[in-house]
PDB file of C-alpha atoms in Angstrom:
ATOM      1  CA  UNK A  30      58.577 -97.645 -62.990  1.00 47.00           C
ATOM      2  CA  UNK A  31      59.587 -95.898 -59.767  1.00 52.00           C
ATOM      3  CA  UNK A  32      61.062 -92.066 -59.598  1.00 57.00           C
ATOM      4  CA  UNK A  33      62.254 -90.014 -56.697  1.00 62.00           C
ATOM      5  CA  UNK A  34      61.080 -86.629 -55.979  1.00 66.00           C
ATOM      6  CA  UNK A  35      63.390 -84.079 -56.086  1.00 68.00           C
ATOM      7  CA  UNK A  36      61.236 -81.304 -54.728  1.00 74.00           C
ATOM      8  CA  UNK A  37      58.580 -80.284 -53.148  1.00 78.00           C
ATOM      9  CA  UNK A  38      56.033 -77.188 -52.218  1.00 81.00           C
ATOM     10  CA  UNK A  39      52.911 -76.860 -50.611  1.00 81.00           C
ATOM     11  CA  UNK A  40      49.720 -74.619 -51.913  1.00 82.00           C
ATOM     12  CA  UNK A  41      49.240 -71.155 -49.531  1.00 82.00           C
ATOM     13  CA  UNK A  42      46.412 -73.255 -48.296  1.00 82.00           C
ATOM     14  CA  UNK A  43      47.725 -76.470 -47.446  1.00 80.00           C
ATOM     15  CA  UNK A  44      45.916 -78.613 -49.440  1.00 80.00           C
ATOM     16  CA  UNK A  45      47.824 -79.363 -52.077  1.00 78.00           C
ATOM     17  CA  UNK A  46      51.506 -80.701 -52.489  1.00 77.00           C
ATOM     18  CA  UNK A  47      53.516 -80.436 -56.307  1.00 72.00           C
ATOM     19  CA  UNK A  48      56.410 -82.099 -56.302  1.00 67.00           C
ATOM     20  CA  UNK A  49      59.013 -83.249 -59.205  1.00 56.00           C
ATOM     21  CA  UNK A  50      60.331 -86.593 -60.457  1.00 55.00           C
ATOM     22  CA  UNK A  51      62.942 -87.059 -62.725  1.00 50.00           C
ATOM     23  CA  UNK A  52      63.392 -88.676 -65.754  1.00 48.00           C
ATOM     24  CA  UNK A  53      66.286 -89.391 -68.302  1.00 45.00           C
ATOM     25  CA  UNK A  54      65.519 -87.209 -70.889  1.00 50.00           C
ATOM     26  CA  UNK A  55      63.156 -84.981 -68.894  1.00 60.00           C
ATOM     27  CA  UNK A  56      60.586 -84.948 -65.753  1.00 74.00           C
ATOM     28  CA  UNK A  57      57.087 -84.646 -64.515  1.00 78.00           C
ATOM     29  CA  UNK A  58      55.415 -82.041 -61.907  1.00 81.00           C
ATOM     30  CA  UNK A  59      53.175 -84.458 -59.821  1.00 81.00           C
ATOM     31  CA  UNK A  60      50.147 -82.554 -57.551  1.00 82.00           C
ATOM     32  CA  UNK A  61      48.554 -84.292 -54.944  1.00 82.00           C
ATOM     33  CA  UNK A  62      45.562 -83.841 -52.775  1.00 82.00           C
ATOM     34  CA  UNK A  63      45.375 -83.986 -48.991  1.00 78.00           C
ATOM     35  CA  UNK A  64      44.859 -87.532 -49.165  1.00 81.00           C
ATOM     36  CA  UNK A  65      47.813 -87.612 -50.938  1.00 79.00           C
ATOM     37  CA  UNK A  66      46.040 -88.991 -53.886  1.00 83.00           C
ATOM     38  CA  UNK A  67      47.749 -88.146 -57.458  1.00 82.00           C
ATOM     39  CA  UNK A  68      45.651 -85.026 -58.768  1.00 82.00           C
ATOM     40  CA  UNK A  69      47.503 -84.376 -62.085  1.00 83.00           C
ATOM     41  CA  UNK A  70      50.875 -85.344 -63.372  1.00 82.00           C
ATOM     42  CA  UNK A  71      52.430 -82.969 -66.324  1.00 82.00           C
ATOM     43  CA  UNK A  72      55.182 -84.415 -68.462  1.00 82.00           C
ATOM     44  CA  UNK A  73      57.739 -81.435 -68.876  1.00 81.00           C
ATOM     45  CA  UNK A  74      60.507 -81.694 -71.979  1.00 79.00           C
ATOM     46  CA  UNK A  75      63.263 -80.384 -69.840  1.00 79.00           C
ATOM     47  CA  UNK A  76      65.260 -81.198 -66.518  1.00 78.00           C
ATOM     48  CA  UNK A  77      63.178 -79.737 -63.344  1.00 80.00           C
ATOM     49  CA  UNK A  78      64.822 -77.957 -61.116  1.00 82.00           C
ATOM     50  CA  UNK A  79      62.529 -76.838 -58.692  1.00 83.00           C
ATOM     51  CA  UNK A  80      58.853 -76.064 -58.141  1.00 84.00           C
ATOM     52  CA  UNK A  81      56.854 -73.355 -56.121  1.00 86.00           C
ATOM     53  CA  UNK A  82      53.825 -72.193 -55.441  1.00 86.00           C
ATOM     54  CA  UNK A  83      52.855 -68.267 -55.054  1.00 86.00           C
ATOM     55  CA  UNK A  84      51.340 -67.040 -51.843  1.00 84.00           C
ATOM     56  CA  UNK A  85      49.782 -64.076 -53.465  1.00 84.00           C
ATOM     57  CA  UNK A  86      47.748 -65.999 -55.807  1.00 80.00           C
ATOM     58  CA  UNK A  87      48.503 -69.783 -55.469  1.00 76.00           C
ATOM     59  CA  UNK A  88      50.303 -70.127 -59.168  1.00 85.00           C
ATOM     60  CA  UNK A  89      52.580 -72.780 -59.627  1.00 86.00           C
ATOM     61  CA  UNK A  90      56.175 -72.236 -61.015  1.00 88.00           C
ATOM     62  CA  UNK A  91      58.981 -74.914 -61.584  1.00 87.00           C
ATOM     63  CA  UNK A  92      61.989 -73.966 -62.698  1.00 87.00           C
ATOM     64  CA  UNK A  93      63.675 -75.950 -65.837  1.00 85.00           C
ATOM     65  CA  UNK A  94      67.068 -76.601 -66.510  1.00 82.00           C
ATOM     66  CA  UNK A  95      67.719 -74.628 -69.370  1.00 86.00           C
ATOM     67  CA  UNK A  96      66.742 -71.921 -67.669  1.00 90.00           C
ATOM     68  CA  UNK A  97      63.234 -71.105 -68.249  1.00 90.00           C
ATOM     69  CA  UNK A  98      60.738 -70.915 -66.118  1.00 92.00           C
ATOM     70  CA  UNK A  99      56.807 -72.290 -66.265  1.00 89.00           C
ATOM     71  CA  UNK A 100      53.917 -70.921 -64.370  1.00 90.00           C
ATOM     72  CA  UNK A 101      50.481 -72.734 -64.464  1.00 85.00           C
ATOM     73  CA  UNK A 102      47.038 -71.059 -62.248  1.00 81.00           C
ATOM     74  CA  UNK A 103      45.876 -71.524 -59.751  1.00 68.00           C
ATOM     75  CA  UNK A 104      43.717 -74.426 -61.833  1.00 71.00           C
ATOM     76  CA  UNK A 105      46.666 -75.750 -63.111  1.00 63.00           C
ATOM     77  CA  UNK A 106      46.587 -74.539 -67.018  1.00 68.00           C
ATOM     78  CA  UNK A 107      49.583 -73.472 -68.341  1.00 66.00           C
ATOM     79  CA  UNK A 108      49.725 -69.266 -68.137  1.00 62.00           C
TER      80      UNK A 108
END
């Protein structure tokens, strides 16, 4: 089915976009390229808040609803 994203952030770079979709009992963090082709979508056990990318080093953070945060690199493995 369909979901809405909720949020959005852009890679220091520009060339990639992460945004997140909700679920019922949890949501995904969705990257896309410039084409705005689906790169990777990550199923995450908790409500998603937010997402952001670092300008220092391009890591990705999202921020969960129970308060936690995650932070994948730069290639997108969990840190």
């Amino acid at each position: 089915g369909s979901s809405s994203v909720f949020s959005v952030a852009y890679s220091p770079d520009g060339t990639l976009a992460a945004g997140l979709a909700a679920v019922l009992w949890g949501g995904y963090i969705k990257i896309w390229g410039p084409n705005r082709d689906l790169l990777q979508s990550i199923a995450i056990r908790s409500t998603v808040n937010s997402v952001a990318y670092s300008s220092f080093d391009a890591s990705l953070a999202a921020g969960l609803g129970n308060g936690n945060v995650m932070i994948w690199s730069p290639e997108h493995t969990l840190i």
